[in-house]
Short mmCIF file of C-alpha atoms in Angstrom, two decimals:
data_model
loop_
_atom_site.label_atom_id
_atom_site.label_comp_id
_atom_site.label_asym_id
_atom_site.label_seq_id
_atom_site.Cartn_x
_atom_site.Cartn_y
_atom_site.Cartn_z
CA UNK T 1 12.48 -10.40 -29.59
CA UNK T 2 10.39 -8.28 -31.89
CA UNK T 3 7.35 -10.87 -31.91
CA UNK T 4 7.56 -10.59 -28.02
CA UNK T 5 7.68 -6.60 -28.14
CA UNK T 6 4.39 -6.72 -30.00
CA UNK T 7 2.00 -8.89 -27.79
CA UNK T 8 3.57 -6.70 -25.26
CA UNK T 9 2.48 -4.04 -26.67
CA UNK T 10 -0.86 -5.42 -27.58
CA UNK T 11 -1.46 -6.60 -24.73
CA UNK T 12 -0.95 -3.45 -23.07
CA UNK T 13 -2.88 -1.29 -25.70
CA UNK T 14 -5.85 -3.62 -24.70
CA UNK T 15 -5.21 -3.48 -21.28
CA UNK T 16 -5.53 0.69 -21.66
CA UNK T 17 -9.03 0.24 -23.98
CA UNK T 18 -10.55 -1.83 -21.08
CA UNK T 19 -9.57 1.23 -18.35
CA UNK T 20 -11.25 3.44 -21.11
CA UNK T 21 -14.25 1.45 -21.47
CA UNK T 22 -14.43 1.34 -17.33
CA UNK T 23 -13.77 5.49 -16.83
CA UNK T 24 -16.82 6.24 -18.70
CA UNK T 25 -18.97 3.58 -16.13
CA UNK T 26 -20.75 5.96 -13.34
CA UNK T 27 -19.42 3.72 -11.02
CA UNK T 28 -21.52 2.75 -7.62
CA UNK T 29 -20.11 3.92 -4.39
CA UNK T 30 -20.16 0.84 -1.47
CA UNK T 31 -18.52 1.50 1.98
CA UNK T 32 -18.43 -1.45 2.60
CA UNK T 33 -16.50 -3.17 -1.07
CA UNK T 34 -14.65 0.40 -0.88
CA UNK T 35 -15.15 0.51 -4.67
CA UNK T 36 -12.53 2.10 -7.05
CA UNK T 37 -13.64 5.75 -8.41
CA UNK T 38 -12.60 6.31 -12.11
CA UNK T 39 -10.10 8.87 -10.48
CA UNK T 40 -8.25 5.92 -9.57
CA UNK T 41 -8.98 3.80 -12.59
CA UNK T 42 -7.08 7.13 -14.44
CA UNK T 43 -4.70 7.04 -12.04
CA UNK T 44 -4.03 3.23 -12.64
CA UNK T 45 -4.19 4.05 -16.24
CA UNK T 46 -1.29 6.18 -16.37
CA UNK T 47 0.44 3.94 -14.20
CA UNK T 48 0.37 1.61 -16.83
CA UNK T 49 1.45 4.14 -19.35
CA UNK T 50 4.15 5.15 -17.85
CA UNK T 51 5.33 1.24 -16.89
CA UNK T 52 5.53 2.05 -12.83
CA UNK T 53 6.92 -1.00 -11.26
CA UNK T 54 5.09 -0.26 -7.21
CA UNK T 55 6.78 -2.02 -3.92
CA UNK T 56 4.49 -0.91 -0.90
CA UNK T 57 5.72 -2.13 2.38
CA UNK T 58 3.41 -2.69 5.07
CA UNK T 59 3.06 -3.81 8.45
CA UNK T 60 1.47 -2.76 12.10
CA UNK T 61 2.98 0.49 13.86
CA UNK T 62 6.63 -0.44 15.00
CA UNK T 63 7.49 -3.28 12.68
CA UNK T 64 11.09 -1.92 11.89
CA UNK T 65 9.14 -0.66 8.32
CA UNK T 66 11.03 2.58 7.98
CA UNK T 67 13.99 0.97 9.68
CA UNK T 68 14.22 -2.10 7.15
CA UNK T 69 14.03 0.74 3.97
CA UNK T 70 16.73 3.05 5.21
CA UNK T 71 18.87 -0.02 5.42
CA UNK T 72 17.68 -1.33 2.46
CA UNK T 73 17.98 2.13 0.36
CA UNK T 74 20.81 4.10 2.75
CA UNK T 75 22.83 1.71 3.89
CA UNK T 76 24.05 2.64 7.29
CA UNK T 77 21.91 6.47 6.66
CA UNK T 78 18.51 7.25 9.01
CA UNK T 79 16.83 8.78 6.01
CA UNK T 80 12.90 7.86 7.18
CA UNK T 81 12.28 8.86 10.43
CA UNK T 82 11.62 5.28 12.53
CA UNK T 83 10.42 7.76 15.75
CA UNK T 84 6.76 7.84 14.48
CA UNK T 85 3.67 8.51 16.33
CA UNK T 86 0.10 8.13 15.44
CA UNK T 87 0.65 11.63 14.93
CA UNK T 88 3.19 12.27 12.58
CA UNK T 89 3.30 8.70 11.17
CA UNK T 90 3.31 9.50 6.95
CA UNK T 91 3.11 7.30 3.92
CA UNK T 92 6.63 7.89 1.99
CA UNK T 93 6.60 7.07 -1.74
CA UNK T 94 10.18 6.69 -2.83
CA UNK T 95 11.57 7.11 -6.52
CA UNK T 96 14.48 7.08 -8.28
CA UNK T 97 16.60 11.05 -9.75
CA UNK T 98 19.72 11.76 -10.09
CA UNK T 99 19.51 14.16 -6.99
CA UNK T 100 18.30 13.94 -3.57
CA UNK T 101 15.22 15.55 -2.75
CA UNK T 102 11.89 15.84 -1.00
CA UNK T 103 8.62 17.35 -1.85
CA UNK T 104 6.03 17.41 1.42
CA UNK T 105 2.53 17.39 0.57
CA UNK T 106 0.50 19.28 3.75
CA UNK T 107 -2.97 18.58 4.15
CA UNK T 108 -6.40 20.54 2.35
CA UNK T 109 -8.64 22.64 4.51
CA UNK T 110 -11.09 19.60 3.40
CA UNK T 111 -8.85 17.09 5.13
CA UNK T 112 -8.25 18.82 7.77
CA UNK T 113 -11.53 19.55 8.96
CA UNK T 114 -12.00 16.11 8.57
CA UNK T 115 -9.41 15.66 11.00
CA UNK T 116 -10.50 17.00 13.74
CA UNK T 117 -13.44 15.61 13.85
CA UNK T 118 -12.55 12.44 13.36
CA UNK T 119 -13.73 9.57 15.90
CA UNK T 120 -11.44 6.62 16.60
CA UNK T 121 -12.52 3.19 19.01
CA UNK T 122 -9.45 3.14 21.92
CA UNK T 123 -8.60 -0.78 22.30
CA UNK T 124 -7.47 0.14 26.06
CA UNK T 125 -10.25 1.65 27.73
CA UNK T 126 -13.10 0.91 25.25
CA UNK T 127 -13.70 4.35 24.69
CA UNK T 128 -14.47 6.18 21.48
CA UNK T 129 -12.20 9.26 21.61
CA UNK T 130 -11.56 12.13 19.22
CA UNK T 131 -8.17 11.65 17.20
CA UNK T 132 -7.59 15.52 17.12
CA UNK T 133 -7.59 15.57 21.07
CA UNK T 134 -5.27 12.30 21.14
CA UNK T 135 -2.76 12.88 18.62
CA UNK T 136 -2.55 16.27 17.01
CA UNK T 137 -4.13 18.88 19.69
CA UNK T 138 -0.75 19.31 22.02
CA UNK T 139 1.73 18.89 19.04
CA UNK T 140 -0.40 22.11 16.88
CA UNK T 141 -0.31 23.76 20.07
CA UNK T 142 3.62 23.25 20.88
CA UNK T 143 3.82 24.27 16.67
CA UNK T 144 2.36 27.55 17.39
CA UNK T 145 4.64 28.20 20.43
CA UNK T 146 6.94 28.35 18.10
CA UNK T 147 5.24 30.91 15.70
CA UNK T 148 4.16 27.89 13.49
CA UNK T 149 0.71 27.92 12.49
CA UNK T 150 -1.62 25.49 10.80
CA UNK T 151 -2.94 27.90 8.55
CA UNK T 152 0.14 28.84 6.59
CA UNK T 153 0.07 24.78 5.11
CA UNK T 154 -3.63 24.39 5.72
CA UNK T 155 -5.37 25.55 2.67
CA UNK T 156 -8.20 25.00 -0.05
CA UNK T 157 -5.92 23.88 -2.24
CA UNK T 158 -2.71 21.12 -1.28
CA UNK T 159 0.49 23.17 -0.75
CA UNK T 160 3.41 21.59 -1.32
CA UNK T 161 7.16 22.53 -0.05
CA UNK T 162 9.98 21.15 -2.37
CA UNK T 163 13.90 21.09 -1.00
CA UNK T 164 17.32 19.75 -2.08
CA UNK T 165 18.73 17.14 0.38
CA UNK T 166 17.74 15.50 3.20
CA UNK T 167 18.24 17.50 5.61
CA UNK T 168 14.98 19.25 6.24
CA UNK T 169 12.55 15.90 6.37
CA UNK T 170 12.90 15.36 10.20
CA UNK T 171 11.39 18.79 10.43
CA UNK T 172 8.22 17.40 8.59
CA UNK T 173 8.17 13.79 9.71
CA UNK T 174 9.98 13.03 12.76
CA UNK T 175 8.25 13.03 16.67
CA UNK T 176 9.91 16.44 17.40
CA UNK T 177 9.03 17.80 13.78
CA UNK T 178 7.17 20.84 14.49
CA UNK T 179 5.83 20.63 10.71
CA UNK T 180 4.83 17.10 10.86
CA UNK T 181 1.14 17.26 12.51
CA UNK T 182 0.04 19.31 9.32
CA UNK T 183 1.83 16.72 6.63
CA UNK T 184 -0.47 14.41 4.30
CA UNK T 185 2.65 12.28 2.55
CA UNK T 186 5.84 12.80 1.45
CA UNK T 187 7.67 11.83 -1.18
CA UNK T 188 11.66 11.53 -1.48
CA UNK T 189 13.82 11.38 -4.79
CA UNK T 190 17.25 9.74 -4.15
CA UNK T 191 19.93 8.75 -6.14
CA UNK T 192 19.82 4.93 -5.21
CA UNK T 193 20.80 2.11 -7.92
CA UNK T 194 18.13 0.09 -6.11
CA UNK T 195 15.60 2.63 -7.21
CA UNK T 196 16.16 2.31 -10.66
CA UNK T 197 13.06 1.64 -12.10
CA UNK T 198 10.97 1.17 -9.10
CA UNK T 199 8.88 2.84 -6.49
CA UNK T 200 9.09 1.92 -3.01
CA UNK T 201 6.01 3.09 -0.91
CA UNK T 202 6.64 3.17 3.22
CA UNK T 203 3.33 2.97 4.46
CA UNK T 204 2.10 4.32 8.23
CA UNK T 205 0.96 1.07 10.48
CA UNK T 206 -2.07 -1.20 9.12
CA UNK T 207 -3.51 -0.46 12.25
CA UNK T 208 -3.54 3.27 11.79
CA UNK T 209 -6.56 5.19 13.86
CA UNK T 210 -6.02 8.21 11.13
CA UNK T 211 -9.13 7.07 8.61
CA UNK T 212 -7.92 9.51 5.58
CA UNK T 213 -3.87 8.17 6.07
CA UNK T 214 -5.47 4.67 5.85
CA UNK T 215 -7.30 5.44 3.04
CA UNK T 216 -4.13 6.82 1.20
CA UNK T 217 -1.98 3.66 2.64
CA UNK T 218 -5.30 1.14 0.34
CA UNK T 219 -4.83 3.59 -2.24
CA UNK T 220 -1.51 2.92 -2.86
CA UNK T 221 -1.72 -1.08 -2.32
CA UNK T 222 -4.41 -0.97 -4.74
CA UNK T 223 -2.29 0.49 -7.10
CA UNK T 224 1.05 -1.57 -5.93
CA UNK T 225 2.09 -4.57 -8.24
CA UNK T 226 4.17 -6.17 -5.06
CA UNK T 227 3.81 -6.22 -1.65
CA UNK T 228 6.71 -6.58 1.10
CA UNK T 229 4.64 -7.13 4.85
CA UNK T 230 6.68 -7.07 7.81
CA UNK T 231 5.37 -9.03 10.67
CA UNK T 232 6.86 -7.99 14.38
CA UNK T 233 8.29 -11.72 15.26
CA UNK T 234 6.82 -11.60 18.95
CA UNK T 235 3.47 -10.78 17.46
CA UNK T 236 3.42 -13.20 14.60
CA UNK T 237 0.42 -13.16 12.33
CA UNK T 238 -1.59 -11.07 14.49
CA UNK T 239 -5.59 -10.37 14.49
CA UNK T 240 -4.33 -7.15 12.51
CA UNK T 241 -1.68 -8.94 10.49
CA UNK T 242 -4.75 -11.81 9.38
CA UNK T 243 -7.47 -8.74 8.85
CA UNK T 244 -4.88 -7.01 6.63
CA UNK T 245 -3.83 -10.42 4.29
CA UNK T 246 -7.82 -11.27 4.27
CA UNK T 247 -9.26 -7.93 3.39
CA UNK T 248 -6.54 -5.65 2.02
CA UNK T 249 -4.55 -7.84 0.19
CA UNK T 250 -7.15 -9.37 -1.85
CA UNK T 251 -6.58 -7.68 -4.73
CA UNK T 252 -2.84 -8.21 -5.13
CA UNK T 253 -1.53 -11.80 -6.81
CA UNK T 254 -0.39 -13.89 -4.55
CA UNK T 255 2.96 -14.32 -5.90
CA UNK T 256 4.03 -10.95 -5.44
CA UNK T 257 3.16 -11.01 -1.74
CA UNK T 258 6.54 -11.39 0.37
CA UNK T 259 5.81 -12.13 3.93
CA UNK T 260 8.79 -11.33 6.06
CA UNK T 261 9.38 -11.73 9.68
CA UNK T 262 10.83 -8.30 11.48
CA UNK T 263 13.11 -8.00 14.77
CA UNK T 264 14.13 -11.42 14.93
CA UNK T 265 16.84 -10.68 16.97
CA UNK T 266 14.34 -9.67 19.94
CA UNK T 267 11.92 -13.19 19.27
CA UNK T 268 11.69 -15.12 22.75
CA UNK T 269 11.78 -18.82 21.02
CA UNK T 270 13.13 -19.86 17.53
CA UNK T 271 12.49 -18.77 14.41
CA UNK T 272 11.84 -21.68 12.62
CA UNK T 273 9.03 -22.19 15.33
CA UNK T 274 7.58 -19.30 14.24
CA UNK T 275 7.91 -19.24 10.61
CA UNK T 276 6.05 -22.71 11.03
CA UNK T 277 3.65 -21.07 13.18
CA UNK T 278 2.75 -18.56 10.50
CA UNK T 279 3.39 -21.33 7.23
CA UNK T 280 0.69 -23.54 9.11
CA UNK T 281 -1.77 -21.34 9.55
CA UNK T 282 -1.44 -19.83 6.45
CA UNK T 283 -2.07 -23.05 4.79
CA UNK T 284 -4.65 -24.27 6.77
CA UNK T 285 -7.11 -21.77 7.02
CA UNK T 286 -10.01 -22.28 5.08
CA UNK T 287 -9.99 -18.29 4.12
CA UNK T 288 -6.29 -18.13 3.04
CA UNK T 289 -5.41 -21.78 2.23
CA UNK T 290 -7.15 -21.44 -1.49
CA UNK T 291 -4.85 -18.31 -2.29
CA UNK T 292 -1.47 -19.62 -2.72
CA UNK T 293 0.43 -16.78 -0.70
CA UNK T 294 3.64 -19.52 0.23
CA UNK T 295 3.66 -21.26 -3.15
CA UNK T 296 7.20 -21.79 -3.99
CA UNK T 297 8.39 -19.60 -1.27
CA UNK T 298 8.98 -19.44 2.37
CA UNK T 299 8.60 -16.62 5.48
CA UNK T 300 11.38 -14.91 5.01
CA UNK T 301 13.04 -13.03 8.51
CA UNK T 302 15.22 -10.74 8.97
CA UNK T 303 17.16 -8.39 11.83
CA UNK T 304 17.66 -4.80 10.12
CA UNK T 305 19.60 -3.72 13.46
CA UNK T 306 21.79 -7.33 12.61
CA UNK T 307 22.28 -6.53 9.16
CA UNK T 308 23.11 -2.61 9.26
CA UNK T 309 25.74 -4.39 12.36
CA UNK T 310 27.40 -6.36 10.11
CA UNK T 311 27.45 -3.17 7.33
CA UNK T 312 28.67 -1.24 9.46
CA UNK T 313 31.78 -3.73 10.57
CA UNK T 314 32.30 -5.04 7.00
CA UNK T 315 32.59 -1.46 5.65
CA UNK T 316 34.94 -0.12 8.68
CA UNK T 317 32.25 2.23 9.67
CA UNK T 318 32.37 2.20 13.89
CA UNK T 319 29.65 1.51 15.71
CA UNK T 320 27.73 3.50 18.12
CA UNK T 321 27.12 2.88 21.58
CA UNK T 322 24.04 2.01 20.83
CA UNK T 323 25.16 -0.69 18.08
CA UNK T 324 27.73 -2.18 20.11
CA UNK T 325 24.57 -2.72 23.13
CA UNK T 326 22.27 -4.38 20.65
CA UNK T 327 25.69 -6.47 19.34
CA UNK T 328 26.01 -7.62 22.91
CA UNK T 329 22.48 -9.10 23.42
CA UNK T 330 21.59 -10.69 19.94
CA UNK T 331 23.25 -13.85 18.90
CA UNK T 332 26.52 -13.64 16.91
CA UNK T 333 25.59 -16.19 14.52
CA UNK T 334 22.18 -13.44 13.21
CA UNK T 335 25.08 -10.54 12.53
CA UNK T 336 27.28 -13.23 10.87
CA UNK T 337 24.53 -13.83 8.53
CA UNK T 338 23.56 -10.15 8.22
CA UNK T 339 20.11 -10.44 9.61
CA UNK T 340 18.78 -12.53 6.78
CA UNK T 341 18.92 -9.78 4.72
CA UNK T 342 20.61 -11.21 1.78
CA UNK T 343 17.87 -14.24 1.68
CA UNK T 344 14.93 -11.08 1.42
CA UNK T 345 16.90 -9.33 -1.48
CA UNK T 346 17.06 -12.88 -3.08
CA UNK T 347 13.47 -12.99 -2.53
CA UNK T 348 12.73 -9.37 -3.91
CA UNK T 349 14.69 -9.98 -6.85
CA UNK T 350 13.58 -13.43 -7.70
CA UNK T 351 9.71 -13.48 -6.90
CA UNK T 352 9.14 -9.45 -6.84
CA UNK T 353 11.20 -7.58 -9.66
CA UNK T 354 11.87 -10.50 -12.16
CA UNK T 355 10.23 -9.67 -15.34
CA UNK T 356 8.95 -5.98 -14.21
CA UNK T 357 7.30 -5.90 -17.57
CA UNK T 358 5.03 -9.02 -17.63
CA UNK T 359 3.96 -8.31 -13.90
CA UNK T 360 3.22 -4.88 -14.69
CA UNK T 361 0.55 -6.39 -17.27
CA UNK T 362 -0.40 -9.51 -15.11
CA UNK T 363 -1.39 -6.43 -11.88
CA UNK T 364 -3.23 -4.54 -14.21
CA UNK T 365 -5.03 -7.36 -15.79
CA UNK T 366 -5.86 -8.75 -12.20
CA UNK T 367 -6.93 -5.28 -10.95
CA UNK T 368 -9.66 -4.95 -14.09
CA UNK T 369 -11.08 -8.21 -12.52
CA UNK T 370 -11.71 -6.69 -9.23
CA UNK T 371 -12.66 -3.55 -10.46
CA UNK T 372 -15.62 -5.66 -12.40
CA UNK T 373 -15.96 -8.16 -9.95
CA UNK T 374 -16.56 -5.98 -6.85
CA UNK T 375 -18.98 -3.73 -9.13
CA UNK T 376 -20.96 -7.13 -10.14
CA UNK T 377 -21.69 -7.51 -6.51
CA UNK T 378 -22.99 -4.07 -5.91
CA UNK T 379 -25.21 -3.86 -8.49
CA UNK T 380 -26.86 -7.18 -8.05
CA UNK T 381 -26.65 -5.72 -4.18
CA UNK T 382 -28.83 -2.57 -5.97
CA UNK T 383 -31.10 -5.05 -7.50
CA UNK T 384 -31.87 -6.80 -3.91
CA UNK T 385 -32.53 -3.46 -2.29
CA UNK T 386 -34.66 -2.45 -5.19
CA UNK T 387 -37.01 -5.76 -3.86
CA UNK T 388 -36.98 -5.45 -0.36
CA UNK T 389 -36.43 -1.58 0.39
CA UNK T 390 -38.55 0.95 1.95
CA UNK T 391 -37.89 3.06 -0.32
CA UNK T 392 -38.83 0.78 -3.38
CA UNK T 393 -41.86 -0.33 -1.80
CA UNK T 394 -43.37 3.27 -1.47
CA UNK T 395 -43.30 2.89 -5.60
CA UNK T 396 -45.56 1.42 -8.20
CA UNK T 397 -44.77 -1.84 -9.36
CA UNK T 398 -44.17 -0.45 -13.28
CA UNK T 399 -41.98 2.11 -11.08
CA UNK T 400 -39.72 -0.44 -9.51
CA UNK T 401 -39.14 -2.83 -12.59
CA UNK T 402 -37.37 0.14 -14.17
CA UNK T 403 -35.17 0.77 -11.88
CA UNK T 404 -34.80 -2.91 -12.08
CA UNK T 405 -34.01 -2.94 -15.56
CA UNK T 406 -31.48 0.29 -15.81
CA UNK T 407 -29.53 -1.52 -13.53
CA UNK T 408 -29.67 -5.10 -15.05
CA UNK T 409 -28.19 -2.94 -18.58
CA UNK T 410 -25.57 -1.37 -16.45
CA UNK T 411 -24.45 -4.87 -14.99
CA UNK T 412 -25.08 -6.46 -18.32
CA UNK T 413 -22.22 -3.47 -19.72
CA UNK T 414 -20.05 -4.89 -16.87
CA UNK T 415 -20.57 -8.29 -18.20
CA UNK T 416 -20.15 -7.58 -21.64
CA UNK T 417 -16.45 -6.17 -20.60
CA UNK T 418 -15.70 -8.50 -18.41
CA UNK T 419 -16.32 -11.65 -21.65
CA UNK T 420 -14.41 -9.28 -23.99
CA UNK T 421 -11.62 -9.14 -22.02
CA UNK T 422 -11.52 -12.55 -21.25
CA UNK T 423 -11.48 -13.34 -24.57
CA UNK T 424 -8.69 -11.16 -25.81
CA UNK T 425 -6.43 -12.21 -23.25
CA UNK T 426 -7.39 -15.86 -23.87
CA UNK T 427 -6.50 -15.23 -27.86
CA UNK T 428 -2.82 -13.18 -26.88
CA UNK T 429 -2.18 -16.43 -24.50
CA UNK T 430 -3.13 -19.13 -27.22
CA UNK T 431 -1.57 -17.44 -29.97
CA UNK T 432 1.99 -17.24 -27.53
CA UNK T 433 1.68 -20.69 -26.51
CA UNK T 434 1.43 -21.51 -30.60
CA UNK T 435 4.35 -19.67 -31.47
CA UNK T 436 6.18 -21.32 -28.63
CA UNK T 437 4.88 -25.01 -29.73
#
């Protein structure tokens, strides 16, 4: 146990040096690879040092995401408000204390301005519209009806609004929240066993037209060590579902990837149709196939309104009239199994939160790749435009090949890293494999 407690521990003091090494890089900014800023390699860094375990669940706008996690957290308790609107739509991170609580972080005067500016393609009409007009103009207008203005929360610097309970977050996240078009995120403390050592991240809709809330929603799955998506079962494996898998989920392993099937209780078909719809594509397409997202594991589906059913009848709780219409028009045989709820918590707890520590290690080791990786490409990208650019050809020839050759030093840095790292990890695993021989 001891000998195991060091390589832990050197593995992880390694792990730290490398995110040292890679703050001090003036690291390349690319729309387009959406490169990590050493705020966030800092911010992964003391994620590390402080041994957070991240769940993020994601999923398109009306997956049942909020309604899956109050189930999942609350039991038979709305906690997370499941009325969202592009408008008041929020990433949730929620953590474990020993009482309830929420702190709501409003958005900066930089963010905000932002905001209203902000351009967004409609899918309907094919029209590029302002987001401020669509989403946020009537509800800050029906807000200061009320005597509720944005410039009490708006400001230079992020105010934040702490309470005890729950009682005050539909104010702030809800559809009738008159607080909610000026929230960033929130986050909630509760007093869960399940959130013992974990934080669970509820993440607005992958197809979110708010560019900043999207932005937060990658920050945190860049940072997450497992990922829980939630596919609507009448949509399966959507053009946005694919997108998200392809581009956003790159840079999680594979094996801490749960893909879930939501609503099953409204799918027109079978299931097992559809979870072999989604297994064979999966498999079979030549950009997914290679990365081993259903090794060793099935689609898991589930009914939350099934499941918080069955709950509610096992624990004597009575249920509403709106229960008792959904219990009439789903099959009896998905409440008798509780919505497939108990095979997803056997997949959590088997492929997502078995040995916290070692997948803590393997994330941050397979985030340092990516960070490396995706700054490789850029600066051999630099190199290119340094050849064929306006700009470069408006300089001398001596002129050029040093810019050339700063930024063949700063990739061969990169390199260096990326060898020395390989190496140590390749030493901790052949020294472990000797001890175990």
């Amino acid at each position: 146990m001891n000998n195991m407690l060091l390589e832990y521990k050197e593995r992880k003091n390694h792990i730290l040096g490398i995110y040292d090494k890679l703050a001090e890089f003036p690291f390349v900014q690319n729309e387009l690879t959406k490169t990590i800023v050493n705020n966030d390699i800092n911010q992964m860094k003391q994620m590390l040092e402080n041994e957070e375990f991240i769940i993020s669940v994601c999923g398109v706008m009306k997956a049942g995401k909020s309604s899956f996690l109050n189930h999942l957290i609350f039991g038979d308790k709305e906690v997370l408000s499941v009325d969202s609107t592009p408008c008041t739509a929020k990433l949730t991170k929620i953590t474990y204390g020993e009482k309830d609580s929420i702190r709501v972080h409003f958005y900066t005067q930089k963010e905000w301005d932002e905001l209203k500016i902000l351009k967004y393609n409609d899918d309907i009409d094919s029209e590029v519209k302002s987001y401020y007009d669509e989403f946020l103009k009537s509800s800050v207008e029906d807000a200061a009806q009320s005597g509720i203005y944005y410039n009490e929360f708006i400001q230079e610097d992020r105010i934040i609004k702490s309470f005890e309970g729950f009682d005050e977050l539909d104010n702030y996240s809800s559809k009738s929240g008159l607080y909610a078009p000026f929230v960033s995120f929130i986050e909630i403390i509760a007093d869960r066993e399940i959130l013992k050592g974990v934080t669970i991240v509820d993440t607005p809709g992958i197809n979110d037209r708010n560019l900043l809330r999207a932005k937060v929603t990658l920050d945190w799955i860049n940072k997450s060590n497992a990922i829980i998506m939630l596919m609507y079962a009448n949509t399966p494996l959507s053009a946005v579902d694919y997108q998200f898998i392809d581009q956003n989920l790159a840079g999680i392993p594979s094996d801490k990837i749960l893909l879930t099937l939501s609503k099953i209780d409204l799918i027109e078909g079978g299931v097992d149709e559809v979870k072999a719809y989604i297994t064979d594509n999966i498999i079979n397409d030549k950009g997914l196939k290679d990365r081993g997202l259903l090794k060793d594991r099935e689609v898991y589906s589930i009914s939350t309104m099934a499941s918080l059913i069955n709950y509610k009848l096992e624990s004597g709780i009575s249920l509403t009239e709106n229960d008792e219409f959904y219990k009439d028009n789903m099959l009896a045989s998905i409440v008798e199994e509780s919505g497939g709820f108990p095979e997803l918590i056997d997949g959590i707890n088997k492929f997502l939160m078995k040995d916290k520590a070692a997948t803590i290690l393997s994330n941050a080791e397979h985030k340092i790749k990516n960070i490396i990786d995706e700054q490789i490409v850029v600066v051999k990208q630099l190199i290119e435009l340094e050849y064929c650019s306006k700009r470069a050809l408006e300089k001398s020839h001596e002129e050029i090949e040093l810019e050339i050759e700063k930024i063949k030093k700063f990739l061969d840095k990169l390199e260096v890293i990326k060898s020395d790292h390989a190496s140590k990890l390749k030493d901790l695993n052949r020294r472990k494999t000797n001890k175990v021989g």
